[in-house]
Coordinates of N, CA and C in Angstrom, one line a residue:
M213 N -14.3 -18.5 -23.4 CA -13.0 -18.8 -23.1 C -12.6 -18.7 -21.5
S214 N -11.6 -19.4 -21.3 CA -11.2 -19.0 -19.7 C -9.8 -19.4 -19.4
Y215 N -9.0 -18.3 -18.9 CA -7.5 -18.8 -18.7 C -7.5 -18.2 -17.1
G216 N -7.1 -19.7 -16.4 CA -7.0 -18.9 -14.9 C -6.5 -20.3 -14.1
P217 N -5.9 -20.2 -12.9 CA -5.2 -21.4 -12.4 C -5.9 -22.4 -12.4
N218 N -5.2 -23.7 -12.2 CA -5.3 -25.2 -12.3 C -6.1 -25.4 -10.9
W219 N -7.8 -25.5 -10.6 CA -8.1 -25.6 -9.6 C -7.4 -26.7 -8.7
A220 N -7.5 -28.0 -9.4 CA -6.9 -29.3 -8.8 C -5.4 -28.9 -8.0
D221 N -4.5 -28.1 -8.9 CA -3.2 -27.7 -8.3 C -3.4 -27.1 -7.2
L222 N -4.3 -26.1 -7.2 CA -4.6 -25.5 -5.9 C -5.0 -26.0 -4.6
F223 N -5.6 -26.9 -4.9 CA -6.4 -27.6 -3.7 C -5.1 -28.5 -3.1
R224 N -4.3 -28.8 -4.3 CA -2.9 -29.7 -3.9 C -2.1 -29.2 -2.6
H225 N -2.0 -27.7 -3.1 CA -0.9 -26.5 -2.4 C -1.7 -26.4 -1.2
A226 N -3.4 -26.3 -1.3 CA -3.8 -26.4 0.0 C -3.5 -27.1 1.2
A227 N -3.9 -28.3 0.6 CA -3.7 -29.7 1.4 C -2.3 -29.7 1.7
E228 N -1.0 -29.3 1.4 CA 0.0 -29.3 1.7 C 0.1 -28.5 2.9
Q229 N -0.4 -27.0 2.6 CA -0.5 -26.1 3.8 C -1.1 -26.8 5.0
V230 N -2.1 -27.5 4.7 CA -2.8 -27.9 6.0 C -1.9 -29.0 6.6
D231 N -0.8 -29.9 5.7 CA -0.5 -30.7 6.6 C 0.9 -29.9 7.5
K232 N 1.3 -28.7 6.7 CA 2.4 -28.2 7.7 C 1.7 -27.5 9.0
I233 N 0.7 -27.0 9.1 CA -0.1 -26.7 10.1 C -0.4 -27.6 11.1
L234 N -1.1 -28.9 10.7 CA -0.9 -30.1 11.6 C 0.1 -30.5 12.4
R235 N 0.9 -30.3 11.4 CA 2.4 -31.0 11.7 C 3.2 -29.9 12.9
G236 N 2.5 -28.7 13.2 CA 3.0 -27.9 14.5 C 3.5 -26.4 13.8
A237 N 3.8 -25.8 12.3 CA 3.9 -24.7 11.9 C 2.9 -24.0 12.3
K238 N 3.2 -22.8 12.5 CA 2.5 -21.7 12.7 C 1.9 -21.1 11.6
P239 N 0.3 -20.6 11.4 CA 0.1 -20.5 10.1 C 1.0 -18.8 9.4
A240 N 1.3 -18.2 10.6 CA 1.9 -16.9 10.3 C 3.3 -17.0 9.6
D241 N 3.7 -18.5 9.7 CA 5.5 -18.4 8.8 C 5.1 -19.5 7.7
I242 N 4.1 -19.8 7.6 CA 4.1 -20.3 6.1 C 3.9 -19.5 4.7
P243 N 4.8 -19.2 4.1 CA 4.9 -18.1 3.0 C 3.4 -18.3 2.1
V244 N 2.9 -17.1 1.5 CA 1.8 -17.2 0.9 C 2.4 -17.7 -0.9
E245 N 1.9 -18.5 -1.2 CA 2.2 -19.1 -2.6 C 1.2 -18.5 -3.5
Q246 N 1.5 -18.3 -4.8 CA 0.8 -18.0 -5.8 C 0.7 -19.1 -6.6
P247 N -0.2 -19.1 -7.5 CA -0.7 -20.0 -8.5 C 0.6 -20.3 -9.2
T248 N 0.7 -21.7 -9.5 CA 2.2 -21.9 -10.6 C 1.6 -22.4 -11.8
R249 N 0.6 -23.4 -11.9 CA -0.1 -24.0 -13.1 C -1.3 -23.1 -13.5
F250 N -1.5 -22.7 -15.0 CA -2.6 -22.3 -15.3 C -2.8 -22.8 -16.7
E251 N -4.7 -22.8 -16.6 CA -5.0 -23.6 -18.0 C -6.0 -22.8 -18.7
L252 N -5.9 -22.9 -20.1 CA -6.7 -22.2 -21.2 C -7.7 -23.2 -21.6
V253 N -9.3 -22.9 -21.2 CA -10.0 -23.8 -21.9 C -11.1 -22.8 -22.8
I254 N -11.5 -23.4 -23.8 CA -12.2 -23.0 -25.1 C -13.3 -23.6 -25.5
N255 N -14.9 -23.1 -25.3 CA -15.7 -23.6 -25.3 C -16.1 -23.5 -26.9
L256 N -16.4 -24.2 -28.1 CA -16.2 -23.8 -29.4 C -17.8 -23.8 -29.4
N257 N -18.7 -24.1 -28.8 CA -20.0 -24.2 -28.9 C -20.4 -22.6 -29.0
T258 N -20.1 -22.2 -27.9 CA -20.4 -20.8 -27.2 C -19.6 -19.6 -28.6
A259 N -18.5 -20.0 -28.8 CA -17.6 -19.2 -30.1 C -18.7 -19.3 -31.0
K260 N -19.0 -20.4 -31.4 CA -20.0 -20.6 -32.6 C -21.2 -20.0 -32.7
A261 N -21.9 -19.6 -31.4 CA -23.0 -18.9 -31.3 C -22.8 -17.6 -30.9
L262 N -21.8 -17.1 -30.4 CA -21.4 -15.6 -30.8 C -20.7 -15.2 -31.9
G263 N -19.9 -16.1 -32.5 CA -19.7 -15.6 -34.0 C -18.6 -15.1 -34.3
P264 N -17.5 -14.9 -32.9 CA -15.9 -14.5 -33.2 C -15.3 -16.1 -33.7
E265 N -14.1 -15.9 -34.4 CA -13.5 -17.0 -35.1 C -12.1 -17.2 -34.1
I266 N -12.0 -18.4 -33.8 CA -11.0 -19.0 -33.0 C -10.0 -19.2 -33.7
P267 N -8.6 -18.5 -34.1 CA -7.5 -19.3 -34.6 C -7.0 -20.2 -34.2
P268 N -6.5 -21.2 -35.4 CA -6.2 -22.4 -34.8 C -5.0 -22.7 -34.1
T269 N -4.4 -21.4 -33.9 CA -3.0 -21.6 -33.3 C -3.5 -21.5 -31.6
L270 N -4.3 -20.8 -31.6 CA -5.3 -20.7 -30.2 C -5.5 -22.0 -29.8
L271 N -6.4 -22.6 -30.5 CA -7.1 -23.7 -30.2 C -5.9 -24.9 -30.1
A272 N -4.8 -24.7 -30.6 CA -3.7 -25.7 -30.5 C -3.1 -25.5 -29.0
R273 N -2.8 -24.3 -28.7 CA -2.2 -24.2 -27.3 C -3.6 -24.1 -26.1
A274 N -4.8 -24.4 -26.5 CA -5.5 -24.5 -25.2 C -5.3 -25.9 -24.4
D275 N -5.5 -25.9 -23.7 CA -5.4 -26.9 -22.6 C -6.5 -28.1 -22.6
Q276 N -7.8 -27.5 -22.8 CA -8.9 -28.2 -23.1 C -10.1 -27.3 -24.3
V277 N -10.6 -28.0 -24.9 CA -11.3 -27.4 -26.2 C -12.9 -28.3 -25.8
I278 N -13.8 -27.6 -25.6 CA -14.7 -28.3 -25.2 C -15.8 -27.8 -26.7
E279 N -16.4 -29.0 -27.2 CA -16.9 -29.2 -28.5 C -18.2 -28.9 -28.3

């Protein structure tokens, strides 16, 4: 199971910051941004091999379930 920031969203924000710098903004003037989108990924194969039971409510909330 993994819960963390959405990598595609992080790269998109990085591209926006690079664009601001290339347009003349000083890097020190650009605010630091925290991730805003997070995703939950559950690997059922690994969960079955290790033995813990994943509640159906948690599976329903997952962004991605690997079977």
